Amino acid sequence: MLGRRSVTTALAAGMLVSGAAGAKTIDFWIRAYNAGLAEPLVKAYNASHTDQVKLNLVPNDQFVTKLGTAIAGGNPPDVIAIDLIYVPSFAAAGQMENLTAQAKKLPFFNQLSPSHVRLATYQNQVYAVPFSAEGSVLYYNKGLFRQAGLDPNKPPRTWTEVYNAAKKITALGNGVKGFYFSGACAGCNAFTFMPLIWASGGDVLSRDGQSATLNTKAVKDALGFYRRMWTEGLVPSGAQTDNGANFINAFTSGKIGMTGSGAFAISLLKSKFKNIDFGIAYLPGQTSGWSSFAGGDSIGIPKGSKNVKEAWDFIQWTLSPQVQTEILAKNDTIPVRADLAQNKYSKTEPRFVTTSTAMAKGRTPYSVHYNELFNDANGPWLSMFQRAVFKGEIDQAVTEAQSRFTQILSTPAPGAR
Amino acid sequence: MPPVRANTLNPPAARSRPRSRSWWRKQVGLLFVLPSVAFTAVFFLAPLVMTAWMSLHDWPLLGARHFTGLQNYAALLSDGNFWSSLGFTAKYTLVVTPVLFVLAFGLALLVKRSVRWVGLFRTAYFLPVVIGLATSSLLWVWLLNDQVGVFNAGLAAIGVIREPFQWLATTGSALTAIVVMVTWKMVGLTMLLLLIGMQAIPEEFYEAARVDGASPWEQLRFITLPLMRRTFALALVLSVIGSFLAFDPMYIMAGGGPQNSTITTVYWIFKAAFVQFRLGYAASLSVVLLVILIAVSVVQLYLLRDDTRY
């Protein structure tokens, strides 16, 4: 009797042990900025799967450094979600698992955000899939539009209309200004200023990302447009030194007529600044058209992961309709699949339709040197912007940036062989 | 293979004898210094050797590294950004050091005497030293802010300015703001060093001088200043090293701006490593900075040497 029981116990224990051994822990790194999205996602995965995801929120600025250190130390995470602009340089440095075969087998591969897929592709191989999407748009304060005698349902569609609206709103006085941008923030102006260039037929890099295309009329005109608003005092003077800390705070003060921002601000404004009646429009071109910076994160597997199969299962799950709708869309985030852009949550918030459309048709510069060119607070992109907008030396600024871009683009990608 | 050398220090014959008292004392002494030797080895020598080793490689943050010999050093010779950052660092050091010194010396003279409340003043002047440099930089960003900062509000209240002043928008005002912040933050430490030097001078010297009819100025000129040479040397070397390694205030307060005009050498090293992801190159810059700092310190110590015996 006793003997039989102990045998049963031993069997049960054995099963438990083998069950535990079968369950893998997937180490998942994401920048802290995305905590609000990643936490419910991981919770839902762990509740429904044997494999467990361990979430590691890495401070935004330290992500690349920490990842580099972990890879060098032979202990990389199994899954990473990174700013999509980094994927080309990570792939070039040979740091990502090639996911081409698995990704192309996904029945909805063609529905994935085109900008994400383009950035995740290096030398015709796919190294990541979209994780979260973000598109830049123009926010405008309907209340201030009304006060200034502008139609709150007719947001500006050209630069002249933006300028005229900004002028009327600034004329309200009492510290109210028509327009805002973070003048010392490289990333913010890639996100919200670059689309003005695209929408007017210009670009910053050639399609293959190999050469700079800054020395054009579209770029100079866009800089001239900001310069004019700056010199005429339609932008608060604090914009010049704002390194991004006030990127959205300026608008939430209720004293700014218009500003470029991303979909992320919708839920922030809705939950914390209920008094601000805001509308969302596209970032317009000089005389017609619009564009958007398609941003967000891509998800992939770093080289050296010990759980590649489990990692891919998790990644695949994040793209399922359940996750895209019930976790992303429900938490005010744009789904990364075009076939799920219209869902029960987007219907209740029409402003999301604008951001989703903006993102889906938006663009992203492709470069293995993205960080050095566009994100660096001392890099050529922001230097050009500041010199042109705040000093008025537009031609010199553009010429200088063109030559610094060319010099950086001529060097090999960091870590590439 | 190197030839095996005979162990001349401990010949086998000596080992068979019992250990002498002095031998044991030496071993105990060694034990006492062992922790600091280990500490220095692990936290200073090992990273130093590692840095030097890295500087001989093309060592990207991500991807494979390759031995490239002295290529990084050759590259830095023609790196205009590095040399201009060194120029800015030297300029910053030349500005901040005298300001810090004169002010600290004045404060040290003020709080030297044991009068009522002097402890309070000493503490007050020293207090900012205990805050981290990054923390105080961030604090000052908000103190200087055009919307909520106290400086602009204060200047507006007394009618000096009408519109809020953008402290960090021009090179001159940004550098001024950084120098003022660093002075506020560091003056207490220099004051403390100088105070200790001043208090080490025997009171009899001053008494004798007063008997001889020396004025306070003459006492300062002929007693205090010459006798504080060593203290000056210490405080100066510490201050110059600190200024040459400046990074946090420029990074946090000005972001290296406006127009990249406040990029110090350490800032440029940081950028090489974590913006361009060139760790090997950044290591070679660090080695060159170390050599420059050693040279600067040696020159200072030589100039302020004090061979007098009292």
XYZ file of C-alpha atoms in Angstrom:
727
model
C 0.000 0.000 0.000
C 2.619 2.409 1.147
C 4.846 1.279 -1.670
C 2.172 1.941 -4.269
C 1.502 5.404 -2.896
C 5.119 6.374 -2.968
C 5.353 5.148 -6.537
C 2.374 7.331 -7.467
C 3.882 10.278 -5.672
C 7.156 9.727 -7.425
C 5.375 9.544 -10.786
C 3.430 12.722 -10.073
C 6.562 14.458 -8.960
C 8.318 13.250 -12.065
C 5.556 14.642 -14.232
C 5.743 17.951 -12.431
C 9.460 18.097 -12.913
C 9.239 17.234 -16.590
C 6.404 19.762 -16.985
C 8.532 22.454 -15.372
C 11.531 21.498 -17.451
C 9.422 21.775 -20.621
C 8.326 25.315 -19.798
C 10.856 27.854 -20.979
C 11.397 31.350 -19.696
C 11.550 33.880 -22.492
C 13.576 36.900 -21.556
C 11.902 39.911 -23.195
C 13.500 43.374 -23.271
C 11.652 46.512 -24.188
C 12.287 50.218 -23.608
C 10.593 51.555 -20.497
C 8.656 54.008 -22.636
C 6.501 51.090 -23.789
C 5.726 49.742 -20.317
C 2.048 50.582 -20.630
C 1.760 48.355 -23.657
C 4.151 45.569 -22.699
C 2.859 44.885 -19.202
C -0.716 43.845 -20.088
C 0.641 41.947 -23.069
C 3.061 39.861 -21.038
C 0.459 39.287 -18.347
C -1.974 37.932 -20.924
C 0.682 35.684 -22.464
C 1.794 34.221 -19.165
C -1.787 33.529 -18.116
C -2.461 31.497 -21.230
C 0.852 29.738 -21.935
C 3.165 27.221 -20.326
C 6.217 29.129 -21.471
C 6.605 32.247 -19.415
C 7.780 35.634 -20.556
C 9.979 37.602 -18.204
C 9.616 41.295 -18.957
C 12.627 43.559 -18.562
C 11.931 47.276 -18.916
C 15.164 48.980 -19.949
C 15.535 52.767 -19.555
C 14.983 54.328 -23.002
C 18.437 55.851 -23.443
C 20.306 52.811 -22.196
C 18.667 50.168 -24.333
C 21.321 49.812 -27.022
C 24.202 49.973 -24.539
C 22.686 47.354 -22.254
C 21.840 45.102 -25.145
C 25.360 45.416 -26.588
C 26.812 44.539 -23.206
C 24.490 41.547 -22.771
C 25.309 40.200 -26.231
C 29.047 40.694 -25.675
C 28.725 38.935 -22.312
C 27.137 35.928 -24.050
C 23.817 36.360 -22.274
C 21.437 38.161 -24.610
C 17.675 38.286 -24.071
C 15.460 36.008 -26.173
C 13.228 38.713 -27.592
C 13.725 42.446 -27.994
C 11.362 45.170 -29.064
C 13.353 48.121 -30.360
C 12.725 51.427 -32.044
C 12.227 50.391 -35.673
C 14.937 52.747 -36.887
C 17.609 50.639 -35.144
C 16.855 47.397 -36.967
C 19.022 48.133 -40.051
C 22.112 48.792 -37.954
C 21.464 45.800 -35.657
C 20.987 43.575 -38.698
C 24.074 44.991 -40.418
C 26.120 44.230 -37.311
C 24.931 40.614 -37.467
C 23.145 40.840 -34.132
C 19.687 39.613 -35.122
C 18.358 36.152 -36.021
C 17.253 35.926 -39.613
C 13.464 35.541 -39.493
C 12.796 35.608 -43.228
C 11.414 32.071 -43.523
C 9.116 32.258 -40.496
C 7.926 35.786 -41.208
C 7.049 35.187 -44.829
C 4.983 32.142 -43.814
C 2.650 34.364 -41.783
C -0.671 34.459 -43.658
C -0.962 38.184 -42.925
C 2.631 39.113 -43.779
C 1.422 41.484 -46.516
C -0.804 43.254 -44.010
C 2.071 44.211 -41.693
C 2.994 47.888 -41.457
C 5.053 48.517 -44.618
C 7.460 50.946 -42.976
C 8.262 48.441 -40.228
C 8.848 45.654 -42.736
C 11.015 47.875 -44.918
C 13.168 48.901 -41.949
C 13.351 45.296 -40.729
C 14.731 44.144 -44.059
C 18.478 44.188 -44.601
C 19.965 42.823 -47.816
C 16.627 41.179 -48.676
C 16.432 39.284 -45.406
C 13.846 39.984 -42.706
C 15.192 40.422 -39.160
C 12.147 41.627 -37.236
C 8.392 42.124 -37.436
C 6.301 45.097 -36.290
C 5.452 45.310 -32.609
C 3.887 48.697 -32.006
C 3.025 51.488 -34.369
C 3.121 55.219 -34.088
C 2.410 57.882 -36.658
C 3.008 61.607 -36.445
C 0.087 63.970 -36.970
C -0.873 67.578 -36.305
C -2.701 68.233 -33.044
C -4.784 71.362 -32.828
C -6.675 72.974 -29.999
C -10.286 73.373 -31.118
C -11.085 75.756 -28.287
C -8.354 78.182 -29.373
C -9.441 77.780 -33.005
C -12.949 78.886 -32.033
C -11.666 81.829 -29.968
C -9.519 82.989 -32.883
C -12.466 82.837 -35.249
C -11.223 79.750 -37.082
C -13.389 76.781 -37.997
C -12.517 73.997 -35.519
C -13.626 71.415 -38.041
C -11.341 72.697 -40.775
C -7.766 72.104 -39.706
C -5.051 73.658 -41.890
C -4.093 71.714 -45.013
C -1.143 73.774 -46.292
C 1.775 75.625 -44.696
C 0.138 78.963 -45.443
C -2.987 77.833 -43.628
C -0.893 76.683 -40.651
C 0.894 80.033 -40.619
C -2.342 82.058 -40.867
C -4.003 80.025 -38.121
C -0.910 80.339 -35.906
C -0.911 84.089 -36.419
C -4.580 84.474 -35.476
C -4.193 82.273 -32.424
C -1.069 84.119 -31.248
C -3.027 87.363 -31.583
C -5.297 86.131 -28.763
C -2.452 87.164 -26.452
C -2.200 86.200 -22.781
C 0.719 83.844 -23.448
C -1.157 81.895 -26.104
C 1.001 80.911 -29.086
C -0.018 79.486 -32.413
C 2.537 76.736 -32.881
C 5.003 74.610 -30.934
C 8.001 72.389 -31.599
C 10.835 71.144 -29.369
C 13.749 73.052 -30.863
C 16.529 71.120 -29.138
C 15.101 67.635 -29.631
C 16.519 65.701 -32.564
C 14.035 62.831 -32.482
C 10.983 65.087 -32.039
C 11.831 66.999 -35.193
C 12.544 63.873 -37.182
C 9.086 62.763 -36.140
C 7.120 65.948 -36.792
C 9.199 68.138 -39.121
C 10.451 65.570 -41.624
C 6.877 64.798 -42.825
C 6.532 68.433 -43.932
C 9.455 67.798 -46.300
C 8.051 64.490 -47.549
C 4.604 65.958 -48.097
C 6.167 68.638 -50.293
C 7.984 66.171 -52.518
C 11.374 66.294 -50.800
C 13.312 63.746 -48.777
C 16.298 63.557 -46.471
C 17.886 60.371 -47.789
C 17.785 58.535 -51.079
C 15.451 55.525 -51.209
C 18.314 53.062 -50.608
C 19.525 55.106 -47.661
C 22.991 55.493 -49.151
C 23.091 59.224 -49.882
C 21.817 62.496 -48.452
C 19.229 64.557 -50.318
C 19.036 67.596 -48.075
C 20.188 70.221 -50.522
C 16.761 70.703 -52.093
C 14.089 73.359 -52.297
C 11.608 71.294 -50.250
C 14.014 71.068 -47.287
C 14.951 74.750 -47.456
C 11.331 75.834 -47.794
C 10.273 73.729 -44.813
C 13.060 75.270 -42.698
C 12.047 78.710 -43.979
C 8.454 78.050 -42.942
C 9.501 77.285 -39.339
C 11.950 80.185 -39.384
C 9.155 82.575 -40.295
C 6.895 81.368 -37.482
C 9.842 81.627 -35.077
C 10.895 85.162 -36.003
C 7.311 86.384 -35.931
C 6.879 85.086 -32.387
C 4.205 82.522 -33.201
C 6.192 79.941 -31.197
C 7.034 80.320 -27.472
C 10.658 81.352 -26.921
C 11.190 78.330 -24.649
C 10.916 76.095 -27.724
C 14.511 76.889 -28.616
C 15.990 75.030 -25.658
C 13.346 72.333 -25.226
C 15.150 69.008 -25.496
C 11.876 67.160 -25.748
C 10.846 67.471 -22.101
C 7.950 69.665 -23.203
C 7.253 67.880 -26.481
C 3.611 67.332 -25.520
C 3.461 69.280 -22.231
C 3.391 72.562 -24.103
C 0.180 71.529 -25.843
C -1.385 70.159 -22.668
C -0.983 73.585 -21.077
C -3.875 74.643 -23.327
C -1.933 77.652 -24.586
C -0.697 76.208 -27.871
C -2.739 76.267 -31.061
C -1.003 73.522 -33.009
C 1.824 71.054 -32.577
C 3.087 67.905 -34.220
C 2.894 64.765 -32.116
C 2.055 61.086 -32.219
C -0.878 58.780 -31.546
C 0.480 58.202 -28.050
C -0.762 61.628 -27.007
C -4.416 60.809 -27.646
C -4.879 58.640 -24.581
C -2.797 61.031 -22.501
C -4.947 64.004 -23.452
C -8.169 62.046 -23.084
C -7.348 60.734 -19.630
C -5.482 63.625 -18.021
C -6.433 66.802 -19.885
C -10.154 66.403 -20.372
C -10.582 70.183 -20.589
C -8.664 70.393 -23.863
C -10.870 69.912 -26.901
C -8.398 68.754 -29.499
C -8.553 67.659 -33.097
C -6.119 65.656 -35.182
C -5.134 66.385 -38.761
C -2.368 65.322 -41.101
C 0.986 67.098 -41.213
C 0.529 69.069 -44.427
C 2.732 69.730 -47.423
C 3.632 73.179 -48.678
C 0.662 73.564 -51.021
C -1.082 70.191 -50.869
C -0.706 66.624 -49.678
C 0.327 65.295 -46.299
C 2.745 62.843 -44.768
C 3.646 61.168 -41.522
C 6.620 59.601 -39.814
C 5.810 55.934 -39.319
C 7.486 55.074 -36.050
C 7.108 52.523 -33.330
C 8.897 49.377 -32.307
C 9.884 46.205 -34.109
C 10.243 42.874 -32.382
C 12.909 40.289 -33.106
C 15.337 37.762 -31.684
C 18.923 38.768 -30.909
C 21.753 36.447 -31.932
C 22.705 34.086 -29.152
C 19.181 33.593 -27.794
C 18.888 30.142 -26.259
C 15.153 29.877 -26.914
C 14.700 30.841 -30.530
C 11.682 28.615 -31.138
C 9.801 29.752 -28.033
C 10.747 33.332 -28.776
C 9.226 33.114 -32.241
C 6.043 31.553 -30.791
C 5.712 34.538 -28.516
C 6.388 37.008 -31.331
C 3.792 35.318 -33.510
C 1.273 35.516 -30.693
C 1.798 39.294 -30.371
C 0.579 39.632 -33.960
C -2.626 37.671 -33.394
C -5.995 39.461 -33.799
C -6.697 38.922 -30.115
C -3.580 40.861 -29.064
C -3.805 43.507 -31.779
C -7.411 44.315 -30.905
C -7.931 43.464 -27.256
C -4.560 44.651 -25.969
C -3.168 47.199 -28.440
C -6.292 48.873 -29.800
C -8.032 48.702 -26.433
C -5.063 50.519 -24.857
C -5.180 53.281 -27.469
C -2.326 51.903 -29.574
C -2.448 51.501 -33.336
C -2.518 47.855 -34.503
C 0.430 46.936 -36.725
C -1.752 44.932 -39.104
C -3.653 46.857 -41.757
C -6.410 44.219 -41.785
C -7.072 45.000 -38.111
C -6.818 48.795 -38.306
C -10.593 49.085 -38.274
C -11.843 47.426 -35.126
C -14.468 47.915 -32.460
C -12.214 50.260 -30.476
C -11.117 52.426 -33.385
C -14.780 53.040 -34.191
C -15.351 54.705 -30.836
C -12.420 57.097 -31.355
C -12.397 58.546 -34.869
C -9.155 60.365 -34.140
C -7.451 56.983 -34.181
C -8.484 56.453 -37.746
C -6.433 59.523 -38.686
C -3.358 58.292 -36.834
C -3.697 54.749 -38.223
C -4.019 56.065 -41.764
C -1.093 58.396 -41.165
C 1.012 55.523 -39.889
C 0.022 53.138 -42.674
C 0.962 55.639 -45.362
C 3.801 57.153 -43.394
C 7.486 56.960 -44.155
C 10.688 56.304 -42.218
C 14.265 57.050 -43.306
C 16.284 53.882 -43.781
C 19.889 53.983 -42.635
C 22.357 51.868 -40.717
C 23.580 55.226 -39.383
C 20.166 56.490 -38.278
C 21.214 57.153 -34.697
C 24.220 59.240 -35.667
C 22.401 61.156 -38.394
C 19.007 61.883 -36.882
C 18.796 60.955 -33.205
C 22.007 62.442 -31.883
C 21.359 65.678 -30.010
C 24.640 66.961 -31.485
C 24.215 65.327 -34.848
C 23.860 66.969 -38.275
C 20.056 66.787 -38.449
C 19.406 68.857 -35.326
C 22.339 71.172 -36.052
C 20.839 71.989 -39.420
C 17.413 72.545 -37.906
C 18.687 74.868 -35.172
C 21.028 76.862 -37.367
C 18.323 77.414 -39.959
C 15.356 78.072 -37.677
C 16.991 80.052 -34.879
C 19.846 81.723 -36.742
C 18.244 82.069 -40.143
C 21.288 80.676 -41.973
C 19.209 78.291 -44.049
C 21.506 77.833 -47.053
C 24.635 77.383 -44.974
C 22.843 75.027 -42.579
C 21.624 72.821 -45.409
C 25.014 72.762 -47.158
C 26.781 71.874 -43.922
C 24.285 69.121 -43.078
C 24.489 67.687 -46.586
C 28.261 67.370 -46.277
C 28.152 65.930 -42.732
C 25.486 63.429 -43.808
C 27.607 62.416 -46.787
C 30.650 61.945 -44.588
C 28.768 59.752 -42.068
C 27.073 57.732 -44.826
C 30.446 56.997 -46.403
C 31.637 55.112 -43.309
C 30.758 51.422 -42.871
C 27.924 50.509 -40.520
C 29.155 50.056 -36.942
C 30.086 46.419 -36.473
C 29.407 45.473 -40.090
C 31.957 43.424 -41.988
C 59.907 30.324 -23.196
C 61.740 32.605 -20.760
C 64.599 31.071 -18.823
C 63.723 29.989 -15.308
C 65.327 32.388 -12.911
C 66.809 31.334 -9.638
C 64.764 32.517 -6.686
C 67.324 34.880 -5.239
C 64.993 36.508 -2.751
C 64.168 33.334 -0.921
C 67.022 30.884 -1.328
C 66.044 27.369 -0.216
C 68.624 27.475 2.560
C 66.961 30.511 4.151
C 63.567 28.840 4.119
C 64.560 26.084 6.463
C 65.327 28.624 9.198
C 62.455 29.748 11.453
C 60.744 32.959 10.328
C 62.186 36.028 11.998
C 60.037 38.556 13.850
C 60.566 41.236 11.202
C 59.528 38.826 8.461
C 56.191 38.284 10.205
C 55.746 41.996 10.744
C 56.211 42.525 7.032
C 53.629 39.890 6.225
C 51.110 41.462 8.603
C 51.798 44.849 7.050
C 51.158 43.363 3.647
C 47.837 42.008 4.870
C 46.804 45.482 5.957
C 47.465 47.034 2.560
C 46.008 44.081 0.692
C 42.407 45.398 0.627
C 43.420 48.696 -0.927
C 45.794 46.942 -3.333
C 42.962 44.633 -4.368
C 40.585 47.572 -4.658
C 42.991 49.532 -6.828
C 43.747 46.491 -8.941
C 40.116 45.641 -9.576
C 38.667 49.104 -9.949
C 41.549 51.046 -11.409
C 44.320 48.951 -12.909
C 42.144 46.297 -14.536
C 39.827 48.810 -16.267
C 42.885 50.836 -17.270
C 44.563 47.853 -18.895
C 41.247 46.874 -20.477
C 40.791 50.392 -21.874
C 44.281 50.400 -23.317
C 43.635 46.978 -24.854
C 40.306 48.123 -26.307
C 41.944 51.191 -27.789
C 43.964 48.911 -30.064
C 40.801 47.451 -31.614
C 37.980 48.330 -33.904
C 35.512 47.465 -31.134
C 31.879 48.181 -32.021
C 29.157 48.087 -29.380
C 27.417 45.436 -31.472
C 29.247 43.031 -33.735
C 32.696 41.553 -34.028
C 35.889 43.311 -32.909
C 39.187 43.358 -34.745
C 42.705 44.180 -33.714
C 43.801 47.313 -35.561
C 46.965 48.318 -33.736
C 47.414 52.057 -33.462
C 44.807 52.959 -36.079
C 42.483 54.591 -33.549
C 45.304 56.839 -32.394
C 46.114 57.779 -35.958
C 42.432 58.585 -36.539
C 42.105 60.820 -33.499
C 44.950 63.016 -34.681
C 42.750 64.187 -37.529
C 39.497 64.215 -35.529
C 38.621 67.910 -35.478
C 35.752 67.340 -33.057
C 38.085 65.802 -30.503
C 40.542 68.681 -30.625
C 37.831 71.313 -30.514
C 36.263 69.514 -27.535
C 39.673 69.598 -25.870
C 39.893 73.315 -26.639
C 36.484 73.938 -25.098
C 37.410 71.856 -22.048
C 40.600 73.885 -21.570
C 38.643 77.129 -21.931
C 36.043 75.952 -19.433
C 38.800 74.922 -16.995
C 40.516 78.294 -17.358
C 37.241 80.077 -16.597
C 35.912 77.949 -13.781
C 39.155 77.369 -11.842
C 39.965 81.015 -10.943
C 36.313 81.748 -10.160
C 36.166 78.733 -7.877
C 39.490 79.564 -6.246
C 38.982 83.225 -5.510
C 35.504 82.617 -4.159
C 36.571 79.595 -2.094
C 39.536 81.505 -0.673
C 37.285 84.400 0.319
C 34.797 82.043 1.939
C 37.589 80.188 3.748
C 38.860 83.504 5.180
C 35.317 84.338 6.267
C 34.654 81.078 8.071
C 38.181 80.609 9.446
C 37.612 82.327 12.761
C 35.635 80.582 15.470
C 32.828 83.034 15.878
C 29.160 82.472 16.674
C 27.200 80.556 14.013
C 30.340 79.851 11.996
C 29.460 76.149 11.877
C 26.163 77.053 10.262
C 27.887 79.050 7.526
C 30.468 76.349 6.887
C 27.681 73.787 6.553
C 25.656 76.052 4.301
C 28.560 76.636 1.924
C 29.458 72.960 1.914
C 25.952 71.582 1.516
C 25.706 71.663 -2.317
C 28.858 69.488 -2.481
C 26.951 66.476 -1.218
C 24.387 66.607 -4.040
C 25.318 64.617 -7.127
C 26.510 66.680 -10.077
C 23.813 65.209 -12.334
C 21.130 65.998 -9.767
C 22.241 69.578 -9.338
C 22.465 70.007 -13.128
C 18.877 68.887 -13.442
C 17.881 71.158 -10.565
C 19.433 74.112 -12.340
C 17.738 73.289 -15.620
C 14.479 74.039 -13.850
C 15.840 76.994 -11.894
C 16.827 78.515 -15.248
C 13.593 77.539 -17.021
C 11.850 80.424 -18.753
C 8.364 79.489 -17.540
C 8.771 78.203 -13.998
C 12.402 79.060 -13.103
C 13.145 81.284 -10.125
C 15.990 83.198 -11.784
C 13.871 84.630 -14.551
C 11.058 85.377 -12.125
C 13.525 87.111 -9.791
C 15.139 89.166 -12.542
C 11.722 90.144 -13.855
C 10.557 91.122 -10.358
C 13.425 93.571 -9.895
C 12.961 94.912 -13.399
C 16.212 93.704 -14.972
C 14.426 91.765 -17.720
C 11.007 92.044 -19.320
C 10.847 88.825 -21.321
C 12.093 85.563 -19.799
C 15.753 85.093 -20.671
C 16.788 81.877 -22.438
C 19.911 81.030 -20.443
C 20.803 77.979 -22.445
C 20.092 79.413 -25.905
C 23.412 81.132 -26.583
C 26.947 79.866 -26.073
C 28.003 82.656 -23.722
C 24.983 82.508 -21.440
C 24.981 78.701 -21.437
C 28.640 78.616 -20.404
C 27.958 81.274 -17.776
C 25.049 79.268 -16.399
C 27.186 76.125 -16.242
C 30.078 77.935 -14.539
C 27.732 79.485 -11.980
C 26.131 76.102 -11.273
C 29.464 74.300 -10.922
C 30.803 77.069 -8.684
C 27.735 76.883 -6.462
C 28.094 73.120 -6.342
C 31.873 72.835 -5.833
C 32.994 75.973 -4.010
C 32.323 74.362 -0.625
C 34.825 71.586 -1.269
C 37.618 73.945 -2.320
C 36.739 76.174 0.646
C 37.073 73.212 2.984
C 40.476 72.232 1.569
C 41.751 75.794 1.838
C 40.288 76.153 5.328
C 42.184 73.086 6.530
C 45.383 74.533 5.019
C 44.779 77.874 6.728
C 44.064 76.335 10.100
C 47.301 74.335 9.917
C 49.316 77.572 10.064
C 50.352 78.139 13.725
C 48.731 81.198 15.303
C 52.178 82.208 16.714
C 53.290 83.277 13.239
C 50.502 85.834 13.060
C 51.133 86.975 16.636
C 54.801 87.547 15.860
C 53.900 89.399 12.687
C 51.437 91.631 14.538
C 54.067 92.430 17.132
C 56.318 93.477 14.272
C 53.518 95.705 12.972
C 52.414 93.719 9.950
C 49.080 94.776 8.477
C 46.369 92.153 7.791
C 47.249 92.385 4.087
C 50.924 91.768 4.841
C 50.007 88.815 7.048
C 48.016 87.358 4.167
C 50.733 88.107 1.625
C 53.750 86.912 3.631
C 52.359 84.230 5.930
C 49.088 82.741 4.713
C 49.774 82.564 0.979
C 53.328 81.137 1.090
C 52.486 78.611 3.785
C 49.487 77.357 1.840
C 51.454 76.407 -1.234
C 50.918 72.676 -0.737
C 47.227 73.112 -0.042
C 46.911 75.241 -3.166
C 48.645 72.564 -5.173
C 46.266 69.900 -3.918
C 43.134 72.000 -4.409
C 44.279 73.168 -7.831
C 45.106 69.698 -9.103
C 41.766 68.347 -7.872
C 39.868 71.240 -9.389
C 41.623 71.069 -12.753
C 41.133 67.308 -12.984
C 37.463 67.750 -12.121
C 37.039 70.417 -14.774
C 38.850 68.398 -17.416
C 36.512 65.489 -16.732
C 33.361 67.663 -16.871
C 30.437 66.005 -18.562
C 27.166 65.980 -16.589
C 26.432 69.732 -16.573
C 27.047 70.087 -20.310
C 25.051 66.960 -21.104
C 22.118 67.651 -18.826
C 21.885 71.442 -18.849
C 22.826 72.291 -22.422
C 22.842 68.946 -24.277
C 26.188 70.042 -25.709
C 24.395 72.963 -27.317
C 23.642 75.480 -28.510
C 25.118 74.473 -31.858
C 27.441 71.914 -30.224
C 29.386 74.690 -28.535
C 29.572 73.098 -25.076
C 30.942 69.672 -25.901
C 33.712 68.695 -23.503
C 36.240 65.944 -24.149
C 34.428 63.429 -21.971
C 31.210 64.349 -23.764
C 32.893 63.579 -27.087
C 34.176 60.264 -25.710
C 30.638 59.444 -24.593
C 29.361 60.228 -28.072
C 32.000 58.104 -29.757
C 31.061 55.163 -27.543
C 27.305 55.429 -27.233
C 26.113 57.391 -30.249
C 28.555 56.117 -32.853
C 28.988 52.805 -30.994
C 32.788 52.923 -31.495
C 34.012 51.642 -28.143
C 37.601 51.084 -29.292
C 37.905 54.594 -30.599
C 36.357 56.005 -27.430
C 38.916 54.017 -25.437
C 41.780 55.550 -27.412
C 40.370 59.035 -26.696
C 40.209 58.160 -22.995
C 43.835 57.046 -22.988
C 44.934 60.295 -24.639
C 42.888 62.315 -22.141
C 44.506 60.395 -19.296
C 47.987 61.175 -20.635
C 47.079 64.859 -21.013
C 45.714 64.962 -17.458
C 48.827 63.340 -16.040
C 50.994 65.871 -17.889
C 48.884 68.819 -16.708
C 48.973 67.562 -13.110
C 52.727 67.024 -13.175
C 53.282 70.566 -14.464
C 51.031 72.011 -11.768
C 52.690 70.057 -8.994
C 56.113 71.102 -10.298
C 55.173 74.766 -10.449
C 53.652 74.711 -6.975
C 56.352 72.512 -5.424
C 57.431 73.504 -1.961
C 60.926 72.439 -0.935
C 61.016 74.542 2.203
C 61.415 72.711 5.488
C 59.789 74.301 8.480
